Coordinates of C-alpha atoms in Angstrom, one line a residue:
Chain A
M1 CA 6.5 24.1 0.4
K2 CA 2.9 24.4 0.7
S3 CA 0.9 23.9 3.5
T4 CA -2.4 24.3 4.8
V5 CA -4.3 23.6 7.5
I6 CA -7.7 22.9 8.8
Q7 CA -10.1 24.2 10.9
F8 CA -12.1 22.2 12.4
P9 CA -15.8 24.4 14.4
G10 CA -13.2 24.4 18.3
S11 CA -11.1 24.8 17.2
N12 CA -9.0 27.3 19.1
R13 CA -4.5 26.5 18.3
D14 CA -5.5 26.7 14.1
R15 CA -4.3 30.4 14.4
D16 CA -1.4 30.0 16.9
M17 CA -0.6 26.9 14.0
I18 CA -1.3 29.9 10.8
A19 CA 1.1 31.8 12.9
A20 CA 4.0 29.9 12.8
L21 CA 3.5 27.7 9.4
T22 CA 3.4 31.8 7.7
K23 CA 6.9 33.3 9.7
I24 CA 9.0 30.1 9.0
N25 CA 7.3 29.3 6.1
G26 CA 7.0 32.8 4.2
E27 CA 4.0 31.9 3.3
A28 CA 0.1 31.9 5.1
P29 CA -1.4 28.4 5.0
S30 CA -5.1 27.8 2.4
L31 CA -7.0 26.9 5.4
V32 CA -10.1 24.2 5.1
W33 CA -13.4 23.8 7.2
H34 CA -14.1 20.2 8.0
T35 CA -17.3 20.7 6.1
D36 CA -14.9 21.0 3.1
T37 CA -14.3 17.7 0.2
E38 CA -11.4 18.9 -1.5
I39 CA -8.3 20.7 0.2
P40 CA -5.8 22.5 -2.4
A41 CA -2.8 21.4 -4.0
T42 CA -0.2 21.1 -0.7
D43 CA 2.7 19.2 0.8
L44 CA 2.3 19.5 4.3
I45 CA -1.9 19.8 6.2
V46 CA -1.9 20.6 9.8
V47 CA -4.6 18.9 12.1
P48 CA -4.9 22.2 14.3
G49 CA -5.5 21.9 18.8
G50 CA -8.5 22.6 20.3
F51 CA -11.5 21.0 21.4
S52 CA -12.8 20.1 18.1
Y53 CA -17.1 19.6 18.7
G54 CA -16.5 20.3 22.7
D55 CA -15.0 17.4 22.8
Y56 CA -17.6 15.6 22.9
L57 CA -17.7 11.9 23.1
R58 CA -14.5 11.4 23.1
S59 CA -12.1 14.2 21.7
G60 CA -11.2 14.1 18.1
A61 CA -13.7 11.7 17.8
I62 CA -16.3 14.2 16.1
A63 CA -14.4 15.9 14.1
A64 CA -12.8 12.4 13.2
R65 CA -15.7 11.6 11.2
S66 CA -16.0 15.1 9.2
P67 CA -16.3 14.8 5.5
V68 CA -12.6 16.5 5.0
M69 CA -11.2 13.4 7.1
A70 CA -11.5 11.0 4.0
E71 CA -9.9 13.4 1.8
I72 CA -6.6 14.2 4.2
A73 CA -6.3 10.1 4.6
K74 CA -6.5 9.6 0.9
R75 CA -3.2 12.5 0.5
A76 CA -1.2 10.7 3.3
E77 CA -1.5 7.3 1.1
Q78 CA -0.5 9.7 -2.0
G79 CA 2.3 11.0 1.3
V80 CA 1.1 13.8 1.5
R81 CA 2.7 14.6 5.4
V82 CA 0.1 15.4 8.1
L83 CA 0.5 17.1 11.4
G84 CA -1.9 16.8 14.1
V85 CA -1.0 18.5 16.9
C86 CA -2.8 17.6 20.7
N87 CA -6.7 17.5 20.0
G88 CA -4.8 16.6 16.0
F89 CA -4.0 14.0 16.9
Q90 CA -6.6 13.2 19.4
I91 CA -8.2 14.0 15.8
L92 CA -5.7 11.5 13.4
T93 CA -6.0 8.0 16.5
E94 CA -9.5 8.6 16.2
A95 CA -9.4 8.4 12.7
G96 CA -7.7 5.2 12.3
L97 CA -4.7 7.2 11.0
L98 CA -2.0 6.7 13.6
P99 CA -2.7 3.5 16.1
G100 CA -3.8 3.6 19.6
A101 CA -5.6 6.3 21.5
L102 CA -6.1 9.3 23.9
M103 CA -7.1 8.9 26.8
R104 CA -8.2 10.7 30.3
N105 CA -5.1 11.9 31.5
A106 CA -3.9 10.1 34.5
G107 CA -3.8 12.5 37.3
I108 CA -7.4 13.9 36.0
R109 CA -6.3 16.9 35.7
F110 CA -5.9 19.0 32.1
V111 CA -2.7 20.7 32.4
C112 CA -0.4 23.4 30.9
T113 CA 2.9 23.1 31.9
N114 CA 6.8 22.6 30.0
V115 CA 8.1 19.4 29.6
K116 CA 10.3 17.9 28.0
L117 CA 11.1 15.4 24.9
K118 CA 13.7 13.1 23.8
V119 CA 14.1 13.2 19.8
E120 CA 13.2 8.8 19.4
N121 CA 13.9 9.3 16.2
A122 CA 15.6 11.6 14.6
D123 CA 15.1 10.1 10.9
T124 CA 11.4 11.9 10.1
V125 CA 10.2 13.7 8.2
F126 CA 9.4 15.6 11.3
T127 CA 12.1 15.5 13.0
N128 CA 15.5 15.7 10.6
Q129 CA 16.2 18.6 11.9
Y130 CA 17.0 17.2 15.1
S131 CA 19.5 14.8 16.4
R132 CA 18.4 11.3 18.5
G133 CA 18.0 11.1 21.4
E134 CA 18.4 15.3 21.7
I135 CA 15.7 17.3 24.5
I136 CA 13.7 20.2 24.1
P137 CA 11.1 21.7 26.1
C138 CA 8.2 21.7 25.2
P139 CA 4.5 22.7 26.1
V140 CA 1.2 20.7 27.1
A141 CA -1.6 21.8 26.7
H142 CA -4.4 18.7 27.8
H143 CA -6.6 16.6 28.8
D144 CA -6.9 14.0 27.2
G145 CA -3.0 12.9 26.0
N146 CA -3.1 10.0 28.0
Y147 CA -0.8 7.6 25.3
F148 CA -2.3 4.1 24.9
A149 CA -2.1 1.3 22.7
D150 CA -2.7 -3.1 24.2
S151 CA 1.2 -5.1 23.4
T152 CA 0.9 -5.4 20.6
T153 CA -0.3 -2.6 18.9
L154 CA 3.2 -0.6 21.5
K155 CA 5.4 -3.5 20.6
Q156 CA 5.0 -2.8 16.7
I157 CA 5.5 0.7 17.2
E158 CA 8.4 0.0 19.0
D159 CA 10.0 -1.9 16.5
N160 CA 8.8 -0.2 13.8
G161 CA 11.1 3.3 14.9
Q162 CA 7.6 5.2 15.3
V163 CA 8.0 6.8 18.1
A164 CA 9.9 10.3 17.4
F165 CA 8.9 11.9 20.6
R166 CA 8.8 10.3 24.3
Y167 CA 8.4 12.7 27.2
A168 CA 11.9 13.6 29.3
E169 CA 13.6 13.5 32.8
E170 CA 9.9 11.9 34.5
T171 CA 7.8 15.5 32.9
N172 CA 5.5 13.2 31.6
P173 CA 2.3 14.6 32.5
N174 CA -0.5 12.2 31.4
G175 CA 0.2 8.2 32.3
S176 CA 0.7 7.8 29.0
V177 CA 2.8 4.3 28.4
N178 CA 6.5 4.2 27.1
D179 CA 6.1 7.9 28.3
I180 CA 5.1 8.3 24.2
A181 CA 4.8 12.1 24.1
G182 CA 4.8 11.6 19.4
I183 CA 4.1 9.1 16.4
T184 CA 3.9 8.2 13.7
N185 CA 2.8 5.9 11.2
K186 CA 4.3 3.4 9.8
T187 CA 5.5 5.1 6.0
G188 CA 6.4 7.5 8.6
N189 CA 4.4 10.2 6.8
I190 CA 2.5 11.6 9.8
L191 CA 3.2 12.6 12.8
G192 CA 0.4 13.0 16.2
M193 CA 2.3 14.6 19.2
M194 CA 0.3 16.0 22.5
P195 CA 3.1 19.4 22.1
H196 CA 2.8 22.8 21.6
P197 CA 6.1 22.5 18.8
E198 CA 4.3 26.6 17.1
N199 CA 4.1 27.6 20.6
L200 CA 7.9 27.2 20.7
I201 CA 9.1 29.0 18.0
E202 CA 11.3 32.3 18.7
A203 CA 13.2 34.2 21.9
D204 CA 9.5 35.6 23.1
H205 CA 8.1 32.8 23.3
G206 CA 10.9 31.1 25.6
G207 CA 12.6 29.4 22.8
D208 CA 12.4 28.0 19.5
A209 CA 13.1 24.4 20.2
G210 CA 9.6 24.6 18.1
R211 CA 11.7 25.5 14.8
A212 CA 13.0 22.4 14.3
L213 CA 10.2 20.4 13.9
F214 CA 9.0 22.9 10.3
T215 CA 11.8 23.6 9.1
S216 CA 11.7 19.9 8.9
A217 CA 8.6 18.5 7.6
L218 CA 7.9 21.7 5.5
N219 CA 12.4 20.8 3.2
I220 CA 13.3 24.9 4.9
V221 CA 17.2 24.9 5.4
A222 CA 18.2 25.5 8.2
N223 CA 19.1 29.4 8.3
E224 CA 21.6 30.4 10.9
A225 CA 20.6 33.5 10.6
A226 CA 16.8 33.1 10.9
Chain B
M13 CA -40.1 1.2 16.9
I14 CA -37.2 -0.5 18.3
K15 CA -35.3 0.9 21.3
A16 CA -32.1 0.0 22.2
R17 CA -29.7 1.0 24.9
V18 CA -26.2 0.6 24.3
T19 CA -23.8 0.2 27.0
V20 CA -19.8 1.9 26.1
T21 CA -17.0 0.1 29.0
L22 CA -13.2 0.3 29.1
K23 CA -11.5 -2.5 28.4
N24 CA -9.7 -4.9 31.4
G25 CA -6.5 -4.0 31.3
V26 CA -7.1 0.0 30.6
L27 CA -6.8 2.5 33.6
D28 CA -9.4 4.9 34.0
P29 CA -8.7 7.3 36.2
Q30 CA -12.0 8.8 36.9
G31 CA -13.6 5.3 38.0
K32 CA -10.9 5.3 40.7
A33 CA -11.9 9.1 42.0
I34 CA -15.3 8.2 41.7
K35 CA -14.3 5.1 43.9
G36 CA -12.2 7.7 46.1
G37 CA -16.0 9.9 46.5
L38 CA -17.5 6.6 47.4
G39 CA -15.2 5.7 50.6
A40 CA -15.1 10.0 51.3
L41 CA -19.0 9.5 52.0
G42 CA -18.2 6.5 54.0
F43 CA -19.6 3.9 51.2
E44 CA -17.4 1.1 52.2
G45 CA -16.2 -2.3 50.5
V46 CA -16.2 -0.6 47.0
E47 CA -13.5 -2.8 45.4
S48 CA -13.8 -0.4 42.2
V49 CA -14.9 1.2 39.5
R50 CA -14.8 1.9 35.7
Q51 CA -17.5 4.5 35.0
G52 CA -18.7 4.0 31.6
K53 CA -21.5 5.5 28.9
V54 CA -24.7 4.6 28.4
F55 CA -26.8 5.9 24.8
D56 CA -30.4 4.8 24.9
L57 CA -31.3 4.6 21.2
S58 CA -34.5 5.3 18.1
V59 CA -34.6 3.9 15.4
A60 CA -37.2 3.7 12.9
G61 CA -38.3 -0.1 12.1
D62 CA -39.8 -3.6 13.2
D63 CA -36.8 -5.7 12.8
A64 CA -34.8 -6.3 16.5
K65 CA -32.1 -8.9 14.1
A66 CA -31.0 -5.6 11.7
A67 CA -31.7 -3.1 14.3
E68 CA -29.2 -4.7 16.2
K69 CA -26.8 -5.7 13.7
S70 CA -26.5 -1.4 12.1
I71 CA -26.7 -0.3 16.0
S72 CA -23.5 -2.7 16.0
N73 CA -21.7 -0.6 13.0
M74 CA -22.7 2.4 15.1
C75 CA -20.5 0.8 18.1
E76 CA -17.9 0.1 15.9
K77 CA -17.9 3.8 14.1
L78 CA -18.5 5.9 16.2
L79 CA -19.6 4.8 19.8
A80 CA -16.7 3.3 20.9
N81 CA -13.4 3.3 20.7
T82 CA -12.5 -0.2 20.4
V83 CA -8.7 0.3 21.2
I84 CA -9.7 1.4 24.2
E85 CA -13.4 0.1 25.2
N86 CA -15.7 -2.5 25.7
Y87 CA -19.5 -2.5 23.5
S88 CA -22.5 -3.9 24.6
V89 CA -26.3 -3.9 22.5
E90 CA -29.1 -4.7 24.0
I91 CA -32.3 -4.6 22.6
L92 CA -35.0 -3.3 24.8

């Protein structure tokens, strides 16, 4: 499968994402600049982390109105998988591709730490190589990761099984409602998450628990030897 | 030219940790009786033309599309 990474002015986790995708997929992703209005044929579009446009106005707000976003929305509509990590998650909510919003961390401070994630839904295209209820470690690094949705939206998200990951073992670092760390859209082909699975793909990272997210999303059959 | 002021505030019930910290800061300075602080944003716009009604409508549209995130924020438009 082919992957694509979108780059905005202020993206800074794009290189980590490119390295992870290249390593796991055996092929470098296409790179698309935010002003581009065309995206090459691809199966997975990744909106990486960073501080697009310096987080001006609101995190992800300006990036969400970039020319490339209309094309991402169109591809997502056609069923292409879209993954947004950290600032990418903020951008996807600001663009209206995912419900809710990411607000300033409840503790006000930037958090850079390791959390525990519970795989809440293992039936999504992004999580099918995890088991439901599995607890995995994952790094986070953000200032605006406090997930919020109004009670009606929240109920829909929960009832539809759109919560992919929840902070577990009291490691919620930002005050997110219902400990939500990652959600999908209703059809399940868009995932946004604050934690950084791309930073946990090999032993030298201190573990490779993030790898299965990419092998799931890229339909790579798990290889015991890898 | 029309001048307008947009005020964006967090919706009721949405946690405002920054407002809370500011309230704490005011308390630390000895200001008593501040029961709550809610932080918001102000945008001052100058818009070409002289049709205030049209400008107000256009600015409301700007709020819906960019200036406010209506998931968490309310906005008001005031023509000055």
